[in-house]
Amino acid sequence: MRSLLFVPGYSPRKQEKGLEVGADALILDLEDSVALAEKPKAREIAAGFLARMRGVAGRPTLYVRVNALDTGLTEDDLAAVMPHAPDGIMLPKAEGGLSVAHLGGRLAVHEAEHGLTDGATRILPIATETARAVFSLQSLPGSSPRLSGVTWGAEDLSADIGAETNRGEDGGWTAPFRLARNLTLMAAAAAEVDAIDTINAQFRDLDGLARECREARRDGFVGKMAIHPAQVAIINEAFTPTEAAIAQARRVVAAFAAAPGVGVVGIDGEMVDRPHLRRAERLLARLG
Ligand code: COA
Ligand code: MG
């Protein structure tokens, strides 16, 4: 998934609009974009949307962002949406593998109740929203076969650590937030799942978004969350492997295939070894 667009759970208009903008995934939000009094209504609207989209060919992947496990709201969120088989659940304020495993257990119950395949519902945690969460990133690998990726969040983490701001004057992340971002990348790699970059809230600054996407791709992220339709095309472009990158990956794979048992080959005067092969294989795997 290159682009994952948030759509507020209570907004049928944005949900419909979200279908047209080329996002690989929509995240129907029941959490921070929905006021407490509006939660029941948002659940109902999100559930209706999932029901209508069930089985529709070519639609985006559909995730639901439920409320955090310690809010007392998660179970009602799941009860509303699980009958309609969302592709996945985004877990905010996740604190490591335990919270992912806990959610996985709840999902298994709902899947059984609704005749869904056991394990079909994926989990994408927002894994850095508290300081504790940052320290438990190392427990994500192996926590659940449902884990589809790892993403991170800066807003709630700012509040938790008492930071006045999370971006510096140049618009880039300040050091504590780069730490969270970078550890997310490591956790995703260790868990062998997708690293998904966080949102850029400045939805009119598309140049800034493009720059942030390039840096994210450079470092190993394979996608990014969006909050506004205008961000989707830029994200898709940045995270679509270029023809040149695909061609190079195929050459690396072919070079190793032609020399079985060899650990290192030369291509165009450059040493290419096993880590390059793994990277090439991962890139080609993402093409599906
Ligand atoms: N998904 C789908 N459509 C969206 C959208 C989104 N996230 N954000 C905006 N749109 C639509 C608007 O409805 C509007 O379409 P319309 O004129 O046909 O109604 C069009 O895109 C242009 O929107 P614009 O006027 O530029 O923005 P806005 O002021 O209406 O909305 C936000 C700004 C930030 C409120 C809105 O982008 C939004 O709701 N984002 C998601 C918020 C969210 O889910 N946050 C939680 C995760 S951090
Ligand atoms: Mg939040």
mmCIF file of N, CA, C and O in Angstrom, residues 241-274:
data_model
loop_
_atom_site.group_PDB
_atom_site.id
_atom_site.type_symbol
_atom_site.label_atom_id
_atom_site.label_comp_id
_atom_site.label_asym_id
_atom_site.label_seq_id
_atom_site.Cartn_x
_atom_site.Cartn_y
_atom_site.Cartn_z
ATOM 1 N N PRO A 241 7.759 2.219 -7.599
ATOM 2 C CA PRO A 241 9.128 2.027 -8.075
ATOM 3 C C PRO A 241 9.260 2.507 -9.522
ATOM 4 O O PRO A 241 8.394 2.230 -10.346
ATOM 5 N N THR A 242 10.335 3.217 -9.823
ATOM 6 C CA THR A 242 10.526 3.718 -11.183
ATOM 7 C C THR A 242 10.889 2.557 -12.113
ATOM 8 O O THR A 242 11.351 1.500 -11.675
ATOM 9 N N GLU A 243 10.682 2.778 -13.417
ATOM 10 C CA GLU A 243 11.065 1.758 -14.407
ATOM 11 C C GLU A 243 12.542 1.390 -14.259
ATOM 12 O O GLU A 243 12.925 0.229 -14.349
ATOM 13 N N ALA A 244 13.356 2.418 -14.007
ATOM 14 C CA ALA A 244 14.795 2.176 -13.875
ATOM 15 C C ALA A 244 15.085 1.303 -12.656
ATOM 16 O O ALA A 244 15.910 0.378 -12.724
ATOM 17 N N ALA A 245 14.386 1.572 -11.551
ATOM 18 C CA ALA A 245 14.614 0.777 -10.338
ATOM 19 C C ALA A 245 14.162 -0.665 -10.552
ATOM 20 O O ALA A 245 14.815 -1.612 -10.090
ATOM 21 N N ILE A 246 13.045 -0.831 -11.281
ATOM 22 C CA ILE A 246 12.541 -2.191 -11.554
ATOM 23 C C ILE A 246 13.529 -2.942 -12.454
ATOM 24 O O ILE A 246 13.879 -4.102 -12.197
ATOM 25 N N ALA A 247 14.003 -2.243 -13.480
ATOM 26 C CA ALA A 247 14.946 -2.875 -14.411
ATOM 27 C C ALA A 247 16.222 -3.287 -13.673
ATOM 28 O O ALA A 247 16.742 -4.401 -13.872
ATOM 29 N N GLN A 248 16.707 -2.417 -12.815
ATOM 30 C CA GLN A 248 17.919 -2.724 -12.067
ATOM 31 C C GLN A 248 17.694 -3.918 -11.132
ATOM 32 O O GLN A 248 18.537 -4.816 -11.038
ATOM 33 N N ALA A 249 16.525 -3.939 -10.479
ATOM 34 C CA ALA A 249 16.223 -5.058 -9.579
ATOM 35 C C ALA A 249 16.198 -6.374 -10.360
ATOM 36 O O ALA A 249 16.708 -7.398 -9.907
ATOM 37 N N ARG A 250 15.614 -6.336 -11.559
ATOM 38 C CA ARG A 250 15.554 -7.562 -12.375
ATOM 39 C C ARG A 250 16.964 -8.007 -12.771
ATOM 40 O O ARG A 250 17.253 -9.205 -12.820
ATOM 41 N N ARG A 251 17.829 -7.046 -13.051
ATOM 42 C CA ARG A 251 19.214 -7.394 -13.422
ATOM 43 C C ARG A 251 19.932 -8.059 -12.250
ATOM 44 O O ARG A 251 20.681 -9.021 -12.432
ATOM 45 N N VAL A 252 19.705 -7.512 -11.041
ATOM 46 C CA VAL A 252 20.362 -8.082 -9.861
ATOM 47 C C VAL A 252 19.887 -9.521 -9.646
ATOM 48 O O VAL A 252 20.691 -10.441 -9.460
ATOM 49 N N VAL A 253 18.555 -9.726 -9.735
ATOM 50 C CA VAL A 253 18.007 -11.070 -9.544
ATOM 51 C C VAL A 253 18.554 -12.014 -10.617
ATOM 52 O O VAL A 253 18.969 -13.144 -10.324
ATOM 53 N N ALA A 254 18.597 -11.528 -11.860
ATOM 54 C CA ALA A 254 19.084 -12.369 -12.966
ATOM 55 C C ALA A 254 20.557 -12.709 -12.784
ATOM 56 O O ALA A 254 20.984 -13.848 -13.040
ATOM 57 N N ALA A 255 21.339 -11.745 -12.309
ATOM 58 C CA ALA A 255 22.777 -11.986 -12.140
ATOM 59 C C ALA A 255 23.028 -13.076 -11.097
ATOM 60 O O ALA A 255 23.870 -13.955 -11.293
ATOM 61 N N PHE A 256 22.262 -13.048 -10.008
ATOM 62 C CA PHE A 256 22.434 -14.092 -8.992
ATOM 63 C C PHE A 256 21.882 -15.432 -9.479
ATOM 64 O O PHE A 256 22.453 -16.482 -9.179
ATOM 65 N N ALA A 257 20.782 -15.390 -10.245
ATOM 66 C CA ALA A 257 20.220 -16.639 -10.761
ATOM 67 C C ALA A 257 21.207 -17.320 -11.707
ATOM 68 O O ALA A 257 21.289 -18.546 -11.765
ATOM 69 N N ALA A 258 21.987 -16.508 -12.415
ATOM 70 C CA ALA A 258 22.943 -17.056 -13.382
ATOM 71 C C ALA A 258 24.205 -17.582 -12.704
ATOM 72 O O ALA A 258 25.011 -18.269 -13.334
ATOM 73 N N ALA A 259 24.381 -17.261 -11.433
ATOM 74 C CA ALA A 259 25.587 -17.697 -10.722
ATOM 75 C C ALA A 259 25.193 -18.317 -9.384
ATOM 76 O O ALA A 259 25.449 -17.737 -8.322
ATOM 77 N N PRO A 260 24.534 -19.504 -9.426
ATOM 78 C CA PRO A 260 24.021 -20.098 -8.186
ATOM 79 C C PRO A 260 25.147 -20.354 -7.185
ATOM 80 O O PRO A 260 26.236 -20.767 -7.573
ATOM 81 N N GLY A 261 24.868 -20.082 -5.948
ATOM 82 C CA GLY A 261 25.843 -20.349 -4.906
ATOM 83 C C GLY A 261 26.885 -19.265 -4.739
ATOM 84 O O GLY A 261 27.731 -19.329 -3.849
ATOM 85 N N VAL A 262 26.832 -18.266 -5.587
ATOM 86 C CA VAL A 262 27.815 -17.186 -5.500
ATOM 87 C C VAL A 262 27.271 -16.084 -4.591
ATOM 88 O O VAL A 262 26.085 -15.771 -4.622
ATOM 89 N N GLY A 263 28.139 -15.506 -3.777
ATOM 90 C CA GLY A 263 27.675 -14.508 -2.805
ATOM 91 C C GLY A 263 27.755 -13.090 -3.304
ATOM 92 O O GLY A 263 27.090 -12.203 -2.765
ATOM 93 N N VAL A 264 28.556 -12.878 -4.338
ATOM 94 C CA VAL A 264 28.754 -11.512 -4.795
ATOM 95 C C VAL A 264 29.004 -11.516 -6.301
ATOM 96 O O VAL A 264 29.645 -12.423 -6.827
ATOM 97 N N VAL A 265 28.416 -10.563 -6.998
ATOM 98 C CA VAL A 265 28.616 -10.448 -8.445
ATOM 99 C C VAL A 265 28.955 -8.990 -8.765
ATOM 100 O O VAL A 265 28.765 -8.103 -7.940
ATOM 101 N N GLY A 266 29.445 -8.792 -9.969
ATOM 102 C CA GLY A 266 29.705 -7.420 -10.398
ATOM 103 C C GLY A 266 28.724 -7.038 -11.497
ATOM 104 O O GLY A 266 28.486 -7.800 -12.419
ATOM 105 N N ILE A 267 28.116 -5.856 -11.369
ATOM 106 C CA ILE A 267 27.223 -5.349 -12.417
ATOM 107 C C ILE A 267 27.646 -3.923 -12.734
ATOM 108 O O ILE A 267 27.635 -3.062 -11.849
ATOM 109 N N ASP A 268 28.022 -3.668 -13.975
ATOM 110 C CA ASP A 268 28.424 -2.316 -14.400
ATOM 111 C C ASP A 268 29.499 -1.725 -13.486
ATOM 112 O O ASP A 268 29.431 -0.573 -13.080
ATOM 113 N N GLY A 269 30.468 -2.561 -13.129
ATOM 114 C CA GLY A 269 31.578 -2.037 -12.338
ATOM 115 C C GLY A 269 31.248 -1.790 -10.882
ATOM 116 O O GLY A 269 32.015 -1.138 -10.173
ATOM 117 N N GLU A 270 30.106 -2.316 -10.435
ATOM 118 C CA GLU A 270 29.773 -2.141 -9.021
ATOM 119 C C GLU A 270 29.577 -3.490 -8.359
ATOM 120 O O GLU A 270 28.976 -4.403 -8.954
ATOM 121 N N MET A 271 30.092 -3.622 -7.136
ATOM 122 C CA MET A 271 29.902 -4.851 -6.392
ATOM 123 C C MET A 271 28.455 -4.959 -5.920
ATOM 124 O O MET A 271 27.902 -4.031 -5.355
ATOM 125 N N VAL A 272 27.864 -6.126 -6.180
ATOM 126 C CA VAL A 272 26.484 -6.367 -5.766
ATOM 127 C C VAL A 272 26.482 -7.654 -4.956
ATOM 128 O O VAL A 272 26.883 -8.704 -5.452
ATOM 129 N N ASP A 273 26.059 -7.564 -3.692
ATOM 130 C CA ASP A 273 26.078 -8.772 -2.866
ATOM 131 C C ASP A 273 24.677 -9.119 -2.351
ATOM 132 O O ASP A 273 23.684 -8.574 -2.805
ATOM 133 N N ARG A 274 24.641 -10.063 -1.424
ATOM 134 C CA ARG A 274 23.348 -10.633 -0.996
ATOM 135 C C ARG A 274 22.329 -9.585 -0.497
ATOM 136 O O ARG A 274 21.152 -9.693 -0.807
#
